[in-house]
GROMACS .gro file of C-alpha atoms in nm:
model
  264
    1MET     CA    1   2.778   0.476  -3.566
    2LYS     CA    2   2.567   0.708  -3.325
    3ARG     CA    3   2.240   0.600  -3.483
    4TYR     CA    4   2.364   0.237  -3.412
    5LYS     CA    5   2.430   0.327  -3.055
    6ASP     CA    6   2.105   0.503  -3.005
    7SER     CA    7   1.918   0.217  -3.134
    8ILE     CA    8   2.084  -0.020  -2.882
    9TYR     CA    9   2.026   0.227  -2.609
   10TRP     CA   10   1.654   0.252  -2.694
   11ILE     CA   11   1.608  -0.128  -2.726
   12LEU     CA   12   1.792  -0.180  -2.382
   13LEU     CA   13   1.581   0.086  -2.232
   14SER     CA   14   1.254  -0.051  -2.375
   15THR     CA   15   1.324  -0.403  -2.256
   16VAL     CA   16   1.398  -0.317  -1.911
   17ALA     CA   17   1.087  -0.090  -1.922
   18LEU     CA   18   0.906  -0.388  -2.024
   19ILE     CA   19   1.016  -0.607  -1.782
   20TRP     CA   20   0.965  -0.372  -1.481
   21GLY     CA   21   0.622  -0.259  -1.604
   22PHE     CA   22   0.483  -0.609  -1.690
   23PRO     CA   23   0.341  -0.687  -1.341
   24THR     CA   24   0.143  -0.345  -1.337
   25VAL     CA   25   0.010  -0.400  -1.690
   26TRP     CA   26  -0.096  -0.745  -1.606
   27VAL     CA   27  -0.262  -0.616  -1.276
   28VAL     CA   28  -0.448  -0.338  -1.474
   29PHE     CA   29  -0.561  -0.596  -1.736
   30GLU     CA   30  -0.685  -0.848  -1.483
   31THR     CA   31  -0.870  -0.556  -1.293
   32PHE     CA   32  -1.049  -0.424  -1.603
   33PHE     CA   33  -1.073  -0.723  -1.832
   34GLY     CA   34  -1.018  -1.042  -1.647
   35GLY     CA   35  -1.270  -1.294  -1.508
   36ASN     CA   36  -1.463  -1.609  -1.609
   37HIS     CA   37  -1.809  -1.472  -1.634
   38HIS     CA   38  -1.768  -1.135  -1.865
   39PHE     CA   39  -1.603  -1.017  -2.160
   40GLY     CA   40  -1.475  -0.672  -2.224
   41PHE     CA   41  -1.423  -0.374  -1.988
   42THR     CA   42  -1.574  -0.396  -1.669
   43PHE     CA   43  -1.554  -0.236  -1.309
   44LYS     CA   44  -1.717  -0.557  -1.141
   45ASN     CA   45  -1.365  -0.679  -1.012
   46LEU     CA   46  -1.287  -0.367  -0.848
   47ILE     CA   47  -1.626  -0.367  -0.695
   48ASP     CA   48  -1.603  -0.749  -0.592
   49ALA     CA   49  -1.247  -0.688  -0.452
   50TRP     CA   50  -1.365  -0.365  -0.252
   51LYS     CA   51  -1.639  -0.576  -0.073
   52ALA     CA   52  -1.400  -0.882  -0.027
   53ALA     CA   53  -1.237  -0.690   0.261
   54PRO     CA   54  -1.308  -0.388   0.477
   55PHE     CA   55  -1.107  -0.187   0.245
   56PRO     CA   56  -1.293   0.145   0.335
   57GLN     CA   57  -1.153   0.106   0.686
   58TYR     CA   58  -0.815   0.001   0.545
   59SER     CA   59  -0.814   0.321   0.326
   60VAL     CA   60  -0.895   0.540   0.608
   61ASN     CA   61  -0.628   0.410   0.821
   62THR     CA   62  -0.377   0.415   0.540
   63VAL     CA   63  -0.424   0.788   0.487
   64ILE     CA   64  -0.416   0.886   0.848
   65ILE     CA   65  -0.091   0.690   0.876
   66VAL     CA   66   0.067   0.811   0.576
   67LEU     CA   67  -0.018   1.181   0.593
   68GLY     CA   68   0.046   1.188   0.981
   69LEU     CA   69   0.365   1.042   0.931
   70LEU     CA   70   0.460   1.281   0.652
   71LEU     CA   71   0.357   1.607   0.865
   72ILE     CA   72   0.546   1.458   1.156
   73GLN     CA   73   0.873   1.395   0.956
   74LEU     CA   74   0.846   1.726   0.779
   75VAL     CA   75   0.813   1.925   1.092
   76PHE     CA   76   1.099   1.737   1.265
   77GLY     CA   77   1.311   1.732   0.959
   78ALA     CA   78   1.283   2.113   0.896
   79VAL     CA   79   1.366   2.197   1.268
   80ALA     CA   80   1.659   1.974   1.296
   81GLY     CA   81   1.770   2.060   0.962
   82PHE     CA   82   1.774   2.430   1.038
   83ILE     CA   83   1.979   2.364   1.336
   84LEU     CA   84   2.232   2.158   1.175
   85ALA     CA   85   2.267   2.407   0.905
   86ARG     CA   86   2.286   2.729   1.090
   87TYR     CA   87   2.421   2.655   1.424
   88GLU     CA   88   2.754   2.551   1.577
   89PHE     CA   89   2.727   2.316   1.909
   90PRO     CA   90   2.927   2.035   2.049
   91PHE     CA   91   2.913   1.695   1.884
   92LYS     CA   92   2.738   1.852   1.582
   93SER     CA   93   2.931   1.592   1.369
   94LEU     CA   94   2.822   1.304   1.572
   95VAL     CA   95   2.471   1.409   1.554
   96THR     CA   96   2.479   1.431   1.181
   97LEU     CA   97   2.625   1.097   1.171
   98VAL     CA   98   2.336   0.955   1.377
   99PHE     CA   99   2.081   1.056   1.125
  100ILE     CA  100   2.307   0.940   0.838
  101MET     CA  101   2.330   0.583   1.018
  102GLN     CA  102   1.935   0.600   1.051
  103ILE     CA  103   1.915   0.591   0.666
  104VAL     CA  104   2.202   0.308   0.653
  105VAL     CA  105   2.045   0.083   0.906
  106PRO     CA  106   1.708  -0.045   0.817
  107VAL     CA  107   1.442  -0.015   1.046
  108TYR     CA  108   1.394  -0.405   1.048
  109ALA     CA  109   1.738  -0.434   1.181
  110VAL     CA  110   1.582  -0.321   1.541
  111LEU     CA  111   1.237  -0.478   1.467
  112ILE     CA  112   1.244  -0.709   1.792
  113GLN     CA  113   1.338  -0.412   2.021
  114GLU     CA  114   1.091  -0.183   1.861
  115TYR     CA  115   0.788  -0.472   1.900
  116ASP     CA  116   0.885  -0.477   2.273
  117ILE     CA  117   0.878  -0.116   2.321
  118LEU     CA  118   0.536  -0.079   2.182
  119ARG     CA  119   0.405  -0.396   2.360
  120GLY     CA  120   0.537  -0.225   2.680
  121PHE     CA  121   0.353   0.093   2.617
  122HIS     CA  122   0.034  -0.095   2.490
  123LEU     CA  123   0.073   0.037   2.148
  124LEU     CA  124   0.039  -0.272   1.952
  125ASP     CA  125  -0.249  -0.290   1.682
  126THR     CA  126  -0.269   0.104   1.686
  127LYS     CA  127  -0.198   0.345   1.425
  128LEU     CA  128   0.032   0.529   1.652
  129GLY     CA  129   0.239   0.219   1.718
  130ILE     CA  130   0.277   0.178   1.328
  131MET     CA  131   0.411   0.532   1.289
  132LEU     CA  132   0.629   0.563   1.587
  133PRO     CA  133   0.943   0.386   1.435
  134TYR     CA  134   0.919   0.617   1.135
  135ALA     CA  135   0.861   0.943   1.305
  136VAL     CA  136   1.214   1.078   1.275
  137SER     CA  137   1.333   1.043   0.936
  138GLY     CA  138   1.721   1.081   0.859
  139ILE     CA  139   1.641   1.157   0.487
  140ALA     CA  140   1.408   1.447   0.576
  141VAL     CA  141   1.679   1.601   0.810
  142LEU     CA  142   1.959   1.589   0.564
  143SER     CA  143   1.741   1.715   0.268
  144PHE     CA  144   1.638   2.012   0.479
  145ARG     CA  145   1.984   2.058   0.621
  146GLN     CA  146   2.116   2.071   0.266
  147ALA     CA  147   1.857   2.322   0.146
  148PHE     CA  148   1.902   2.554   0.425
  149LYS     CA  149   2.289   2.560   0.397
  150SER     CA  150   2.243   2.701   0.026
  151VAL     CA  151   2.048   3.020   0.152
  152PRO     CA  152   2.291   3.295   0.157
  153PRO     CA  153   2.384   3.441   0.500
  154GLU     CA  154   2.293   3.781   0.363
  155LEU     CA  155   1.949   3.702   0.349
  156GLU     CA  156   1.925   3.616   0.720
  157GLU     CA  157   2.108   3.932   0.805
  158ALA     CA  158   1.866   4.149   0.608
  159ALA     CA  159   1.578   3.990   0.786
  160ARG     CA  160   1.732   4.041   1.122
  161MET     CA  161   1.777   4.422   1.012
  162ASP     CA  162   1.413   4.428   0.931
  163GLY     CA  163   1.312   4.314   1.274
  164TYR     CA  164   1.235   3.950   1.243
  165ASN     CA  165   1.328   3.706   1.512
  166THR     CA  166   1.467   3.356   1.464
  167LEU     CA  167   1.122   3.202   1.414
  168GLY     CA  168   1.027   3.463   1.168
  169ILE     CA  169   1.340   3.414   0.965
  170PHE     CA  170   1.287   3.037   0.970
  171ARG     CA  171   0.930   3.094   0.821
  172ARG     CA  172   0.997   3.374   0.586
  173VAL     CA  173   1.361   3.304   0.464
  174TYR     CA  174   1.451   2.943   0.495
  175LEU     CA  175   1.122   2.751   0.445
  176PRO     CA  176   1.051   2.890   0.107
  177GLN     CA  177   1.391   2.766  -0.001
  178ALA     CA  178   1.301   2.425   0.112
  179ILE     CA  179   0.991   2.370  -0.088
  180PRO     CA  180   1.201   2.133  -0.347
  181ALA     CA  181   1.322   1.942  -0.048
  182SER     CA  182   0.972   1.893   0.103
  183LEU     CA  183   0.802   1.780  -0.230
  184ALA     CA  184   1.081   1.517  -0.304
  185PHE     CA  185   1.083   1.386   0.052
  186GLY     CA  186   0.717   1.388   0.037
  187VAL     CA  187   0.713   1.159  -0.255
  188ILE     CA  188   0.956   0.924  -0.083
  189SER     CA  189   0.757   0.906   0.232
  190LEU     CA  190   0.417   0.855   0.076
  191THR     CA  191   0.504   0.599  -0.166
  192TYR     CA  192   0.720   0.408   0.110
  193HIS     CA  193   0.439   0.391   0.375
  194TRP     CA  194   0.172   0.377   0.143
  195THR     CA  195   0.329   0.020   0.031
  196ASP     CA  196   0.492  -0.071   0.383
  197PHE     CA  197   0.401  -0.422   0.457
  198LEU     CA  198   0.624  -0.612   0.712
  199TRP     CA  199   0.600  -0.371   1.017
  200PRO     CA  200   0.219  -0.307   0.990
  201MET     CA  201   0.189  -0.685   0.938
  202ILE     CA  202   0.359  -0.771   1.257
  203VAL     CA  203   0.205  -0.496   1.490
  204THR     CA  204  -0.158  -0.514   1.375
  205ASN     CA  205  -0.418  -0.789   1.448
  206THR     CA  206  -0.745  -0.625   1.355
  207ALA     CA  207  -0.899  -0.406   1.081
  208HIS     CA  208  -0.901  -0.123   1.329
  209ALA     CA  209  -0.534  -0.037   1.253
  210ARG     CA  210  -0.443  -0.236   0.954
  211PRO     CA  211  -0.335  -0.040   0.640
  212ILE     CA  212  -0.438  -0.119   0.294
  213VAL     CA  213  -0.140  -0.340   0.201
  214VAL     CA  214  -0.202  -0.551   0.487
  215GLY     CA  215  -0.544  -0.569   0.401
  216LEU     CA  216  -0.445  -0.704   0.042
  217ALA     CA  217  -0.244  -0.987   0.204
  218MET     CA  218  -0.546  -1.089   0.395
  219ILE     CA  219  -0.741  -1.125   0.063
  220ALA     CA  220  -0.436  -1.328  -0.071
  221GLN     CA  221  -0.434  -1.558   0.225
  222SER     CA  222  -0.804  -1.632   0.241
  223SER     CA  223  -0.916  -1.968   0.118
  224GLU     CA  224  -1.221  -1.814  -0.072
  225SER     CA  225  -1.018  -1.596  -0.300
  226GLY     CA  226  -0.659  -1.761  -0.305
  227MET     CA  227  -0.681  -1.856  -0.672
  228GLN     CA  228  -0.915  -1.586  -0.809
  229TRP     CA  229  -0.649  -1.392  -0.972
  230ASN     CA  230  -0.868  -1.126  -1.116
  231LEU     CA  231  -0.982  -1.060  -0.773
  232LEU     CA  232  -0.628  -1.024  -0.626
  233ALA     CA  233  -0.508  -0.806  -0.904
  234SER     CA  234  -0.815  -0.588  -0.841
  235ALA     CA  235  -0.722  -0.558  -0.479
  236THR     CA  236  -0.373  -0.500  -0.598
  237ALA     CA  237  -0.510  -0.224  -0.824
  238ILE     CA  238  -0.689  -0.038  -0.535
  239VAL     CA  239  -0.345  -0.027  -0.360
  240ILE     CA  240  -0.128   0.101  -0.648
  241ILE     CA  241  -0.362   0.307  -0.840
  242PRO     CA  242  -0.353   0.617  -0.619
  243VAL     CA  243   0.040   0.624  -0.620
  244LEU     CA  244   0.033   0.588  -1.010
  245ILE     CA  245  -0.211   0.904  -1.038
  246VAL     CA  246   0.010   1.101  -0.810
  247PHE     CA  247   0.334   1.021  -1.034
  248SER     CA  248   0.122   1.067  -1.358
  249LEU     CA  249   0.009   1.423  -1.264
  250ALA     CA  250   0.341   1.551  -1.105
  251THR     CA  251   0.622   1.353  -1.289
  252ARG     CA  252   0.809   1.681  -1.404
  253LYS     CA  253   0.785   1.838  -1.057
  254ILE     CA  254   0.885   1.541  -0.867
  255LEU     CA  255   1.187   1.474  -1.110
  256SER     CA  256   1.304   1.860  -1.063
  257ALA     CA  257   1.270   1.838  -0.690
  258PHE     CA  258   1.476   1.523  -0.694
  259SER     CA  259   1.744   1.666  -0.897
  260SER     CA  260   1.772   1.971  -0.688
  261THR     CA  261   1.759   1.812  -0.357
  262PHE     CA  262   1.965   1.515  -0.317
  263ASN     CA  263   2.305   1.628  -0.352
  264TRP     CA  264   2.417   1.584   0.002
   0.00000   0.00000   0.00000
């Protein structure tokens, strides 16, 4: 009976995995084996897709946006999480609720207001304009808060007896305990902003600030390449391959970080 249940479970998981992974498999196949003028493995589709749009500029923009946002979110999340975890102050519960609401309410719910604000500060079509709405992350704050709350107060007292001030305690006692939280949030932030489309599409008009996913949309909309599926698949591969490599190389650490972090 147990083997029968295990077989059904395996079949269901395999079916879900096949359905979920088929688009990626199709993209990889079309990238390296597709096309009308060649047979077998080739890099020609990737080269053609790379030349079809200013992907070098898109890639640089994306790296700056993604890594810059991650740094800002980690710094603010660590500081705010530390304050929420170790200090008492008026309306602390309300402040915590604000960060929770920031997770619940999607950024696109206030998209028009954010667009008007950026227009007023002349930040449209800039990397900073793309980054500003995401600079403060409720997930980062609550993840660091949870990690810091797990630190025994005795460690802080021992550090104070050794002569460390608040900044020294924060750096040497609390931050090392938040490495799993940093890694787990880093994965969320990198993958989300690497593939974010709607907001960058709205606020950018030129290649100067346009990220790589929006560049992919420009290829899809162009009349020259609209029906060249191998070219579109290759452009898509340029977007997803870096994410797949990161996940492939660090799957165990990522899963371990997630399991130890998100237990608010």
